[in-house]
Amino acid sequence: MSTFEKIQEIIVDQLDKEPEEVQPSTNFREELDADSLDLFQIINDIEDEFDIKIETEEGLNTVEDIVKYVDEQLA
Amino acid sequence: MSSQKKVKIRSVGKYVPDKVLTNDDLTEWLDTSDEWITSRTGIQQRHISTVESTADLCTKAAHEALKKAGVAAEAVGLVIVATMSPDAQSPSVACTVQANIGAAQAMAFDINAACSGFVYASSVAEKMLSASPYQYALVIGGEVMSKVVDWQDRSTAVLFGDGAGAMLLEKNSDTHSFIGEDIHADGSRGRSLVSGETALENPLTIKREMNPYLQMSGRDIFDFVIRSVPKNIRTVVEDNGLDLEDVDYFLLHQANARLIKAVSKKLKQPIEKFPQNIQYFGNTSAASIPILLDDLIERGDIQLGSKQTLVLTGFGGGLTWGSLLINL
């Protein structure tokens, strides 16, 4: 599974969305109605899944932003 | 079987001040909204004290518990109050309550484990009662959080409420209510939630300015709860030979409805097993669990003596967290 697919799965589960609704360009707050607590939970699950630490949710607006962040941490 | 004597929950009582502040009331001086508060916390209103002290709320809750049990205050040998908003450093809230209710034979002291206070105090009271010559102990969680929050800080002012809940424990009974416990602290993360800091002040030092109000890092606390609490609940249940499915209700500290939902999801247990009254009372810190317990008994969902299995879970400042596995 690619980083995107794993993150897509986490977001789909947390926000009760369909996979098609969660694409790389999807904006959490604007398109998925996610608020700060949703983001905390998504970040929390991603930290556990990839065994990394995400210090701040600032600058993470789209699914692609998170995929990039995670890939940089893993590199 | 050890020589420990059996201790059961004999009765529960609660008291909250009359004055209700709705979310809309708060918008009169805070830049917030009912929609924002409700969707992120589940809180619709909170009770706020206008004249009563922490000891007053605790006294009324204690009276209620004693009245329901038909037990005289003179028979109580121990009064423990869990609070992070005492009326004074001394006398303790428990001593004031002891005088107010007339529990002349009782020893009395406060415990501060913030929002985990009721779980901590129950754990201590059960063991002290079991090893003591007396028959009854009162465990009270009572808070006037409205005096420790900064009413201009919209990130915290909207969250808290005032109230008290009391539980009367009885020894030498047929039932042992306290099946197991799993209780923790992590002081290294204590700065995530700070309240009532006092500065060093004497002729030899220069006094520093300090924020006396409650300050909280929302994400750190959320992160702490979501990682520690599900694990803690699983441990207390499984270490005592039960499965999560055997538990009738999980009574979590009422901090945030979204947090409770997240814990239910992590444990894969239906949300119906996580009763809530946060919508009416907000976060009443150490008082939230006994207030919820009393509500559920009044509603008939929980009956003392029914052999129902409960998990009571507190978490908060310290950091502290812990669960009690209870057989009613």
PDB file of C-alpha atoms in Angstrom, chain B residues 124 136 150-151 172 192 247 251 312:
ATOM      1  CA  VAL B 124      -7.860   5.312  48.577  1.00  0.00           C
ATOM      2  CA  TYR B 136     -18.839   4.039  56.245  1.00  0.00           C
ATOM      3  CA  ASP B 150     -10.256  32.638  32.729  1.00  0.00           C
ATOM      4  CA  TRP B 151     -13.665  33.882  31.602  1.00  0.00           C
ATOM      5  CA  ASN B 172     -18.902  -5.752  55.887  1.00  0.00           C
ATOM      6  CA  SER B 192      -0.118  20.322  29.419  1.00  0.00           C
ATOM      7  CA  VAL B 247     -18.987  -4.424  30.870  1.00  0.00           C
ATOM      8  CA  LEU B 251     -18.540   5.897  32.824  1.00  0.00           C
ATOM      9  CA  LEU B 312     -15.257   4.290  35.972  1.00  0.00           C
TER      10      LEU B 312
END
